[in-house]
Structures are given as C-alpha cells and as structure tokens.
Coordinates of C-alpha atoms and ligand atoms in Angstrom, one line a residue:
M1 CA -4.4 -3.3 24.8
F2 CA -5.7 -0.2 24.7
S3 CA -8.9 0.9 26.1
R4 CA -10.4 3.9 24.5
I5 CA -9.2 5.7 20.9
L6 CA -9.9 8.8 19.7
I7 CA -10.5 9.3 16.2
A8 CA -9.2 12.5 14.6
N9 CA -11.2 12.3 11.5
R10 CA -14.7 12.0 9.9
G11 CA -16.5 10.4 6.8
E12 CA -15.1 7.1 5.6
I13 CA -12.5 6.7 7.5
A14 CA -13.4 7.5 10.7
L15 CA -16.0 4.7 10.0
R16 CA -13.4 2.3 9.1
I17 CA -11.4 2.7 12.1
I18 CA -14.3 2.6 14.2
R19 CA -14.8 -0.6 12.8
A20 CA -11.4 -1.9 13.4
C21 CA -11.9 -0.3 17.3
R22 CA -15.2 -2.3 17.6
E23 CA -13.8 -5.5 16.3
M24 CA -10.6 -5.3 19.1
G25 CA -12.7 -4.9 21.8
I26 CA -11.6 -1.2 22.0
E27 CA -14.1 1.6 22.4
S28 CA -14.1 4.7 20.0
V29 CA -14.8 8.4 20.6
V30 CA -15.0 10.3 17.1
V31 CA -14.9 13.7 16.8
Y32 CA -17.0 16.0 14.6
S33 CA -17.3 19.4 13.3
E34 CA -20.8 21.5 13.4
A35 CA -20.5 20.4 9.2
D36 CA -21.3 16.7 10.6
R37 CA -23.1 17.0 13.4
G38 CA -25.4 14.5 13.4
A39 CA -24.1 12.2 10.6
P40 CA -24.9 8.6 10.5
Y41 CA -21.4 6.9 11.4
L42 CA -21.0 9.2 15.0
S43 CA -24.0 6.9 16.4
L44 CA -21.7 4.0 15.6
A45 CA -18.6 5.2 17.7
D46 CA -18.9 4.6 21.6
E47 CA -19.2 8.2 22.3
A48 CA -18.8 11.5 19.7
I49 CA -17.6 14.9 20.5
C50 CA -18.2 18.3 18.7
I51 CA -14.8 19.9 18.1
G52 CA -16.0 23.3 16.4
P53 CA -17.0 24.8 13.4
G54 CA -17.2 23.1 10.2
P55 CA -13.6 24.7 8.9
S56 CA -11.2 22.5 9.2
K57 CA -8.7 24.9 10.8
E58 CA -11.4 25.4 13.6
S59 CA -11.8 21.6 14.2
Y60 CA -10.5 18.9 12.4
L61 CA -6.9 20.5 11.8
N62 CA -7.3 22.5 15.2
I63 CA -4.8 20.8 17.9
P64 CA -5.4 22.1 21.1
R65 CA -8.9 21.1 20.4
I66 CA -8.6 18.0 19.5
I67 CA -6.4 16.9 22.7
A68 CA -8.8 18.9 24.4
A69 CA -11.2 16.1 23.2
A70 CA -9.2 13.5 24.0
E71 CA -8.7 14.7 27.5
V72 CA -12.2 14.9 29.0
T73 CA -12.6 11.5 27.4
N74 CA -9.9 9.9 28.6
V75 CA -8.4 8.0 25.7
D76 CA -5.3 6.3 25.5
A77 CA -4.7 7.1 21.9
I78 CA -5.4 9.1 18.6
H79 CA -6.0 7.4 15.5
P80 CA -5.2 10.7 12.7
G81 CA -6.7 8.4 9.8
Y82 CA -5.2 10.2 6.6
G83 CA -4.9 13.6 5.4
F84 CA -5.5 16.4 8.5
L85 CA -3.2 15.9 10.9
S86 CA -2.1 12.5 10.3
E87 CA 1.3 13.6 8.7
R88 CA 2.5 16.7 11.1
A89 CA 5.5 15.5 13.4
E90 CA 4.3 18.5 15.5
F91 CA 0.7 16.8 16.2
A92 CA 2.5 13.1 17.2
Q93 CA 5.2 15.4 19.3
V94 CA 2.0 17.0 21.5
C95 CA 0.4 13.7 21.3
R96 CA 3.7 12.5 23.5
D97 CA 3.7 15.0 25.3
C98 CA 0.3 14.7 26.9
K99 CA 1.1 10.7 27.1
I100 CA -1.4 10.1 24.6
E101 CA 0.1 7.6 22.2
F102 CA -0.2 8.6 18.8
I103 CA -1.5 5.6 16.4
G104 CA 1.4 6.2 13.5
P105 CA 5.3 6.7 13.4
S106 CA 7.3 8.8 16.1
P107 CA 7.6 12.6 15.2
E108 CA 11.7 11.6 14.2
A109 CA 10.5 8.7 11.9
M110 CA 7.8 10.9 10.4
A111 CA 10.3 13.8 10.4
R112 CA 12.9 11.8 8.8
L113 CA 10.6 10.5 6.2
G114 CA 8.8 13.2 5.6
D115 CA 10.9 15.9 4.2
K116 CA 11.9 14.7 0.7
V117 CA 15.4 15.4 1.0
A118 CA 16.3 13.4 4.0
C119 CA 14.0 10.3 2.9
K120 CA 16.0 10.2 -0.4
I121 CA 19.4 10.0 1.8
A122 CA 18.1 7.5 3.9
A123 CA 16.1 5.6 0.6
K124 CA 19.6 5.8 -0.7
E125 CA 21.5 3.9 2.1
A126 CA 18.2 1.5 2.1
G127 CA 19.1 0.7 -1.3
V128 CA 16.0 2.0 -2.7
P129 CA 15.9 3.0 -6.3
I130 CA 15.8 6.8 -6.3
F131 CA 15.7 9.2 -9.2
P132 CA 18.9 10.4 -10.6
G133 CA 19.1 14.3 -9.4
S134 CA 20.9 16.5 -6.7
P135 CA 22.0 14.4 -3.8
G136 CA 20.9 17.0 -1.3
A137 CA 19.1 20.5 -1.2
I138 CA 20.2 22.7 -4.0
E139 CA 23.0 24.8 -2.4
D140 CA 23.7 27.3 -6.0
E141 CA 22.4 28.0 -9.4
D142 CA 25.6 26.6 -11.0
E143 CA 25.5 23.2 -8.9
A144 CA 22.1 23.0 -10.3
A145 CA 22.6 23.5 -14.0
R146 CA 25.6 20.9 -13.8
I147 CA 23.4 18.6 -12.4
A148 CA 20.4 18.9 -14.9
E149 CA 23.3 18.9 -17.7
K150 CA 24.4 15.5 -16.1
I151 CA 21.1 13.6 -15.8
G152 CA 19.9 15.5 -18.8
Y153 CA 16.4 17.7 -19.5
P154 CA 13.6 17.7 -18.9
V155 CA 14.3 18.1 -14.6
I156 CA 11.4 18.8 -12.3
I157 CA 12.0 21.0 -9.2
K158 CA 10.6 20.0 -6.0
A159 CA 10.0 21.5 -2.2
A160 CA 11.8 19.5 0.3
A161 CA 8.5 20.2 2.3
G162 CA 6.5 19.8 -0.6
G163 CA 3.3 17.9 -0.6
G164 CA -0.2 17.8 -2.1
G165 CA 1.1 18.1 -5.6
R166 CA 2.1 22.3 -5.2
G167 CA 5.2 23.9 -5.5
M168 CA 6.6 21.6 -8.6
R169 CA 8.4 23.0 -11.8
V170 CA 9.4 21.2 -14.8
C171 CA 12.4 22.7 -16.5
H172 CA 12.9 21.9 -20.2
N173 CA 16.4 23.7 -20.4
E174 CA 19.1 25.5 -18.3
A175 CA 17.5 29.0 -18.7
A176 CA 14.1 27.9 -17.4
L177 CA 15.6 26.2 -14.8
R178 CA 18.0 29.2 -13.7
S179 CA 14.5 31.2 -13.7
N180 CA 12.6 28.6 -11.7
L181 CA 14.7 27.9 -8.9
R182 CA 14.8 31.3 -7.2
N183 CA 10.8 31.3 -7.5
A184 CA 10.7 28.0 -6.2
S185 CA 12.9 28.5 -3.2
T186 CA 11.0 31.7 -2.3
E187 CA 7.3 29.9 -2.8
A188 CA 8.4 26.8 -1.3
K189 CA 9.3 28.7 2.1
A190 CA 6.3 30.8 2.1
A191 CA 3.9 27.9 1.1
F192 CA 5.6 25.2 3.4
G193 CA 7.9 27.3 5.7
N194 CA 11.3 25.6 4.8
G195 CA 12.9 26.7 1.1
A196 CA 15.1 23.8 0.6
V197 CA 14.2 22.5 -3.0
F198 CA 15.8 20.1 -5.0
I199 CA 16.1 18.5 -8.9
E200 CA 15.3 15.3 -9.9
K201 CA 14.8 13.4 -13.7
F202 CA 11.5 14.0 -14.7
L203 CA 9.8 11.0 -16.1
E204 CA 7.1 12.1 -19.3
H205 CA 5.8 8.6 -19.5
A206 CA 5.7 6.8 -16.2
R207 CA 3.1 4.8 -13.9
H208 CA 2.4 5.2 -10.3
V209 CA 3.3 2.1 -8.2
E210 CA 3.6 2.0 -4.5
V211 CA 4.6 -0.4 -1.8
Q212 CA 2.8 -0.6 1.7
V213 CA 5.1 -1.5 4.2
L214 CA 4.5 -2.0 7.8
G215 CA 6.8 -2.0 11.0
D216 CA 6.5 -2.4 14.5
K217 CA 8.7 -1.1 17.7
H218 CA 10.6 -4.3 18.0
G219 CA 12.5 -3.6 14.7
N220 CA 10.2 -5.9 12.5
A221 CA 9.1 -4.3 9.4
V222 CA 7.0 -6.1 6.5
H223 CA 5.5 -5.5 3.2
L224 CA 2.5 -6.2 1.8
F225 CA 3.3 -6.2 -2.1
E226 CA 2.2 -3.2 -4.5
R227 CA -0.8 -1.2 -5.5
D228 CA -0.6 0.7 -9.2
C229 CA -2.6 3.9 -8.8
S230 CA -1.7 5.9 -12.4
M231 CA -5.3 6.4 -12.6
Q232 CA -5.0 10.2 -11.9
R233 CA -6.6 13.1 -12.5
R234 CA -4.8 16.2 -11.4
H235 CA -2.3 13.9 -9.6
Q236 CA -5.4 13.3 -7.5
K237 CA -6.0 9.0 -7.5
V238 CA -8.9 7.8 -8.9
I239 CA -8.8 4.0 -9.2
E240 CA -6.1 2.0 -7.4
E241 CA -5.3 -1.4 -8.1
A242 CA -3.4 -4.4 -6.9
P243 CA -1.2 -6.1 -7.9
A244 CA 0.2 -3.8 -10.4
P245 CA -0.8 -5.4 -13.9
G246 CA 2.1 -6.9 -16.1
V247 CA 4.8 -6.0 -14.1
D248 CA 8.1 -8.4 -13.3
R249 CA 7.4 -10.2 -10.3
R250 CA 10.9 -10.4 -9.2
K251 CA 11.7 -6.8 -10.0
I252 CA 8.6 -6.0 -8.0
T253 CA 9.6 -7.9 -4.9
N254 CA 12.9 -6.6 -4.6
L255 CA 11.4 -3.3 -4.7
C256 CA 9.3 -4.4 -1.5
E257 CA 12.1 -6.0 0.0
S258 CA 14.2 -2.6 0.1
A259 CA 11.0 -0.9 0.9
A260 CA 10.6 -2.6 4.0
K261 CA 14.7 -2.2 4.9
L262 CA 13.6 1.4 4.5
I263 CA 10.9 1.4 7.2
R264 CA 13.0 -0.9 9.2
E265 CA 16.0 1.3 9.1
A266 CA 14.2 4.3 9.9
H267 CA 13.1 2.6 13.3
Y268 CA 9.4 2.9 12.0
A269 CA 6.6 1.8 13.5
G270 CA 3.3 1.8 11.7
A271 CA 1.9 1.8 8.2
A272 CA 3.6 3.5 5.7
T273 CA 3.8 3.8 1.8
V274 CA 6.6 3.9 0.0
E275 CA 5.7 5.8 -3.8
F276 CA 7.8 5.1 -6.8
L277 CA 7.3 6.1 -10.5
M278 CA 7.9 3.4 -12.9
D279 CA 9.4 4.2 -16.4
K280 CA 8.5 2.1 -19.6
D281 CA 11.2 -0.8 -19.2
Q282 CA 9.8 -1.1 -15.7
N283 CA 12.8 0.9 -13.6
F284 CA 11.4 2.4 -10.5
Y285 CA 12.4 5.5 -8.7
M286 CA 11.0 7.0 -5.4
L287 CA 9.0 9.8 -5.1
E288 CA 8.5 10.0 -1.5
V289 CA 6.8 7.7 1.4
N290 CA 3.6 8.8 3.0
T291 CA 3.7 8.5 7.0
R292 CA 0.0 7.4 7.6
V293 CA -2.3 4.9 6.2
Q294 CA -3.7 5.6 2.7
V295 CA -7.1 5.9 1.0
E296 CA -6.2 3.1 -1.1
H297 CA -5.3 0.7 1.8
P298 CA -8.5 -1.6 1.1
V299 CA -6.9 -3.1 -2.4
T300 CA -4.0 -4.3 -0.1
E301 CA -6.3 -5.9 2.6
Q302 CA -8.3 -8.1 -0.1
I303 CA -5.2 -9.5 -1.8
T304 CA -3.4 -10.4 1.3
G305 CA -5.5 -10.5 4.1
V306 CA -4.3 -8.4 6.0
D307 CA -6.3 -5.7 8.5
I308 CA -4.3 -2.8 7.7
V309 CA -6.0 -0.4 10.6
K310 CA -5.6 -3.1 13.1
E311 CA -1.9 -3.6 12.7
Q312 CA -1.6 0.1 13.2
I313 CA -3.4 -0.2 16.5
R314 CA -1.4 -3.3 17.8
V315 CA 1.9 -1.8 16.9
A316 CA 1.0 1.5 18.2
Y317 CA 0.2 -0.5 21.4
G318 CA 3.8 -2.3 21.2
E319 CA 2.8 -5.5 20.0
R320 CA 4.6 -7.2 17.4
L321 CA 3.5 -7.5 13.9
S322 CA 0.9 -10.4 13.7
I323 CA 2.3 -11.4 10.4
R324 CA 5.5 -12.4 8.9
Q325 CA 6.8 -11.6 5.8
E326 CA 6.6 -15.4 4.5
D327 CA 2.9 -15.0 5.7
V328 CA 1.9 -12.8 3.1
V329 CA 0.8 -14.3 0.1
V330 CA -1.0 -12.6 -2.7
R331 CA -4.5 -13.6 -3.8
G332 CA -6.3 -12.6 -6.9
H333 CA -6.6 -8.8 -8.1
A334 CA -8.5 -6.0 -6.3
I335 CA -9.8 -2.6 -7.9
E336 CA -11.1 0.3 -6.1
C337 CA -13.1 2.9 -7.6
R338 CA -12.9 6.3 -5.3
I339 CA -16.5 7.4 -5.3
N340 CA -16.5 11.4 -5.5
A341 CA -19.7 14.0 -5.5
E342 CA -18.5 15.4 -8.2
D343 CA -19.7 16.1 -12.1
P344 CA -17.6 14.6 -14.6
D345 CA -19.6 16.5 -17.2
R346 CA -18.8 19.8 -15.5
N347 CA -15.4 19.7 -15.4
F348 CA -15.4 17.4 -12.2
M349 CA -17.3 20.4 -10.0
P350 CA -17.9 19.6 -6.4
S351 CA -21.6 18.4 -6.1
P352 CA -22.3 18.2 -2.0
G353 CA -25.7 17.7 -1.1
H354 CA -28.9 16.0 0.2
I355 CA -28.9 12.0 -0.8
S356 CA -32.5 11.0 -1.6
R357 CA -31.5 7.7 -2.7
F358 CA -28.6 5.8 -1.8
E359 CA -28.9 1.8 -3.2
P360 CA -25.1 0.4 -2.3
P361 CA -24.1 -2.4 -4.5
G362 CA -23.4 -5.7 -2.9
G363 CA -22.9 -9.8 -3.6
P364 CA -19.5 -12.0 -4.0
G365 CA -16.0 -9.9 -3.7
V366 CA -17.4 -6.5 -3.3
R367 CA -16.5 -4.3 -0.3
L368 CA -18.1 -0.7 0.3
D369 CA -15.9 1.6 2.7
T370 CA -18.6 4.4 2.7
H371 CA -20.1 6.6 5.6
V372 CA -23.2 7.7 3.3
V373 CA -26.5 6.5 4.1
T374 CA -30.2 7.5 2.4
G375 CA -30.6 10.9 3.9
Y376 CA -27.4 11.8 3.9
T377 CA -26.1 15.3 3.4
V378 CA -22.6 15.7 1.7
P379 CA -21.2 18.8 3.3
T380 CA -19.7 21.7 1.0
N381 CA -16.8 21.9 3.5
Y382 CA -14.6 18.7 2.6
D383 CA -13.0 16.6 0.5
S384 CA -15.6 15.4 -2.3
M385 CA -14.7 11.6 -2.0
I386 CA -18.0 9.9 -0.3
G387 CA -16.6 6.3 -0.4
K388 CA -14.6 3.3 -2.2
L389 CA -15.9 0.6 -3.9
I390 CA -13.6 -2.1 -3.7
V391 CA -13.9 -5.5 -6.0
H392 CA -11.9 -8.3 -5.4
A393 CA -11.5 -11.2 -7.7
P394 CA -9.4 -14.1 -8.6
T395 CA -7.7 -12.4 -11.9
R396 CA -7.7 -8.6 -13.0
R397 CA -10.4 -8.9 -16.1
E398 CA -12.7 -10.9 -13.7
A399 CA -12.0 -7.8 -10.8
M400 CA -13.1 -5.1 -14.0
I401 CA -16.0 -7.2 -15.0
R402 CA -16.9 -7.4 -11.2
A403 CA -16.5 -3.5 -10.6
E404 CA -18.8 -3.1 -13.6
R405 CA -21.1 -5.1 -12.7
A406 CA -21.3 -3.5 -8.5
L407 CA -20.9 0.2 -10.1
R408 CA -24.0 -0.8 -12.4
E409 CA -25.7 -1.7 -9.1
F410 CA -25.1 1.4 -7.4
R411 CA -27.6 4.5 -7.2
I412 CA -26.7 8.0 -5.7
E413 CA -29.5 10.7 -6.3
P414 CA -29.7 13.3 -7.1
I415 CA -26.1 14.4 -6.3
K416 CA -23.8 13.7 -9.2
T417 CA -21.0 11.6 -8.7
T418 CA -18.1 9.7 -10.5
I419 CA -19.9 6.1 -10.7
G420 CA -20.9 6.6 -14.4
L421 CA -16.7 7.7 -15.0
H422 CA -15.7 4.0 -13.2
R423 CA -18.4 2.2 -15.5
R424 CA -16.8 4.0 -18.9
L425 CA -13.4 3.4 -17.4
M426 CA -14.1 -0.7 -16.3
Q427 CA -15.3 -1.0 -20.2
N428 CA -12.1 1.0 -22.0
A429 CA -10.2 -1.4 -23.6
A430 CA -6.9 -0.3 -23.0
F431 CA -7.4 -0.1 -19.3
Q432 CA -8.6 -3.5 -19.8
E433 CA -5.2 -4.4 -21.1
G434 CA -3.2 -2.9 -18.4
G435 CA -1.8 0.3 -21.0
I436 CA -2.2 2.8 -18.6
D437 CA 0.5 5.7 -16.5
I438 CA -0.2 8.5 -15.3
H439 CA -1.7 11.0 -17.6
F440 CA -3.7 8.1 -19.1
L441 CA -7.2 9.5 -17.8
E442 CA -6.5 13.3 -18.3
R443 CA -6.2 11.9 -22.1
L444 CA -9.2 10.2 -21.8
L445 CA -11.2 13.4 -20.6
K446 CA -9.8 15.5 -23.0
Ligands
ADP501 P1 3.5 15.4 -3.5 O1 4.0 15.0 -2.3 O2 3.4 17.2 -3.8 O3 2.4 14.7 -4.0 P2 5.1 13.7 -5.4 O4 6.5 13.8 -5.2 O5 4.7 12.5 -4.5 O6 4.6 15.3 -4.9 O7 4.6 13.8 -7.0 C1 3.3 14.1 -7.1 C2 2.8 13.7 -8.7 O8 3.8 14.4 -9.6 C3 3.5 12.2 -9.1 O9 2.3 11.3 -8.7 C4 4.1 12.6 -10.4 O10 2.6 12.8 -11.1 C5 4.6 13.8 -10.5 N1 6.0 13.8 -10.3 C6 6.4 13.8 -9.3 N2 8.0 13.8 -9.3 C7 8.3 13.5 -10.7 C8 9.2 13.0 -11.5 N3 10.4 13.1 -11.5 N4 8.9 13.1 -13.0 C9 7.6 12.6 -13.3 N5 6.6 13.2 -12.8 C10 6.9 13.3 -11.5

C-alpha cells in the first residue's frame, strides 16, 4: 500500500481524507494556503506544508506548487478531494509524468467522461439513458433547428466543456435558438477553451438523482445505488439523501447497473458519479459524470457501509475493489445537510469570521464531517460550506426527525449559517412527503 499521500485540498474533505489515511496506516501530508495557516485540522495530518497565498490560483489550483510540495515531502500519491484540481485531466497527467499516483481516474478516462459530448456518446453505447438531443456537437444552425423541432421546445444549449452551471441557455422557440447558438459557442470558447456546444431537451419539472459508482484497474465496477439531490439553490445542492424517495426500485436498479457498465467500459478506476434528471414519470436522462469523490458521498457510505475514500485509495494503488455488487445492500435512509457560513435572511450572503461558540450535535445515527472547532475563523477566500451534518435512521421519516433533533443541538455563533433553514426544511410537510423537485427550494424561498 502507499506509505504517504499528499492531500491537495482543504477543509472538511482534507480532514475526511486524513482520517481515511490514518485508519489505513498511511501517512498523510496536507497542503495549506496562508489563509488556512493554523487551522486545527492541519495538525491531524502527519505533516502540513504551505503552498502559497490565500487566492486559490496561487495555492490550491497551482499545479507546480502542489507537485513541488509532493516532491519535497516524498509522497507516493496525491488525493485531490473535490473541486480545485480534482477534475483537471492535465493535473492527473502531470502526476503521472512525475511518477506520483493520482487518486482518481486516468487522464484519458477523465477526459472522455468529463467532456459532455464524448460522455453522452459513451453513455448511449453502455445503455445509459440520455436526453433526446443532438447526437454530438452542433455543426450548423439549421441542423440544430431541425433537431429542436423534432424533440420539441424548450431545449437547452450546453457547452461540451461546461461546468459549474455556467454557459447554459434555455430556448423556447427557433428564433431564440438561432440567436443563442452563436453567442453560446463564442462564450464557451472564452470560458472553457472549447467552443463545442450541443442541445438537448429541457425538462421543466425534474428531480436530480445520481448514481455512485466505483471502478478498479482490473475491469470491475460496482454501483452503490443512488442519491437524490433535488434540494438545490442556484444549481448548488443544499440537502442530499439516499435512497431517492418514492422511486420504483426496479427502475433505479436498472439505472444503477447501466451506470456501472458505463464506468466499466470507460476503463475507469476510482469513484465516479453519474448524474441524472428524472421526470415525473420516473424516466431518467443523464446530465453528466463527475470524475471525483462528491461532497455528498457520506449519505451513500451511511446506507451501504462502504468507505468510498478508502476504496478510492485502494484502487488507485492497484488493488481490486473490496466489494462485489452482491455485497452492496441498502440499509435505512440517510440525509445530509450542508452547513454553509451564509445568511439565509440576506440572500445567502457569505458570513465568514471568527466562531466563538461551536457545539456539535451527537447521539445515535449522527455524523458530522467538519473541520470547524470553537475558535476557528472561517476565511473569506473559499467556498462557504463549513461542514456537513449526516443522519442515518431506519426510515426516511425517522431520518428527518433525527436531522431536526441534531440541528436543534447544533450551535455555531456568532456567524450566520444555514442551520435554521435546514430545521425549517425538515419540518416542511411537502418535503416530508417526498414532493420535491429541483425548483422546490427556490419556490419556498421566494
Ligand atoms: P454543470 O456541469 O454546469 O453543473 P449540468 O449538466 O450538470 O451542468 O447541469 C446543471 C443543472 O442545470 C442541472 O442540475 C439542472 O438543474 C439544470 N439542467 C441541465 N440540463 C437540463 C435539462 N436538459 N433540463 C432541465 N434542466 C437542466
């Protein structure tokens, strides 16, 4: 097994990886920026190394500095976490060139599944359901208009290399489609360095359902069933749960098997998430594949008992997955609440700063993934998520009651957080009944 791993990330996910390394008897080296200097989680790693100033470009996104840190600390592998460099094929390639194992897929597999057009083609071959739309990148406007006519408006224009919810345009008629196509391509070229765009059917009312998959270097892939992440604000997930409430188990099992097949056929080693939208008749359409560990991986860990981060490390080393498909059994229901340092009463304005009181919840079925402790100061430089509260219980109803109970115990002062909003949501009758879709939260907050 690896003897030392460098963690090219920060905050709760860095701590999550430090913990996995400790339990596996692997030494961990965590990088940090000047803005994270002195953060308590850093002392839980075997070594911490400063890689530059606060702005991400000068530290967590700076490939030469991270590779230099890996070389001076003599690690055999790098875990990128999520965000930052985790989905940059170029970074995976540099790691390979430097003979450092990248804990994630090969640059080839990442590039293939990370490009939305290439991914759709691979998905279709594997029998993964995709949106009706253009079979590849749009070559000319007339062709796009013909396709849109055939699948019916509204349609959405997307960039092949897009991400982070950017560069998408919904078109309700041909005139809008034609005028948007040119701008979309120019914008995509500027933003992502690739002007390829495609169109697909736009679903008005949908739920976000995603499948967790693990693959190894021996051609095995298993799925760990699904998560529902419909509770979103501005395309950002706020609450995730597993399993997806009210979904036909036979349909979902077929979907999960097709997702595992896609990963297997892409010769993909590591953790991947295949994201779908689901319409009201429970038809699924693939959105994209995320080629890394997700923020919301703990809900899947709670219901399956599989440690996703440890599996990532094992398969990167070249071991076989420690589980077979028939070993994966769903137990109970898990819900994750993202705790953000934001003020829900002021349009979710970031609320960084010093935390003088931090009282975490506890008791049966409660897991808290956070790097925050009393006395910690939330820096202004990064994402506002400061932790994740995950509850597990035999049923969805009990999980919601447990979440509400845990949120009630949870005190973070004086900064503003989303704890109160989550409590409100756990008491919301429509949410309790599973009547959710990707616009639920926006309607509620209006
Ligand atoms: P990104 O990689 O930029 O996050 P995605 O393809 O994952 O882009 O889409 C982000 C979000 O945009 C989805 O979660 C969904 O809310 C919305 N969206 C994307 N495609 C469609 C579609 N065909 N119909 C309806 N909504 C969509």
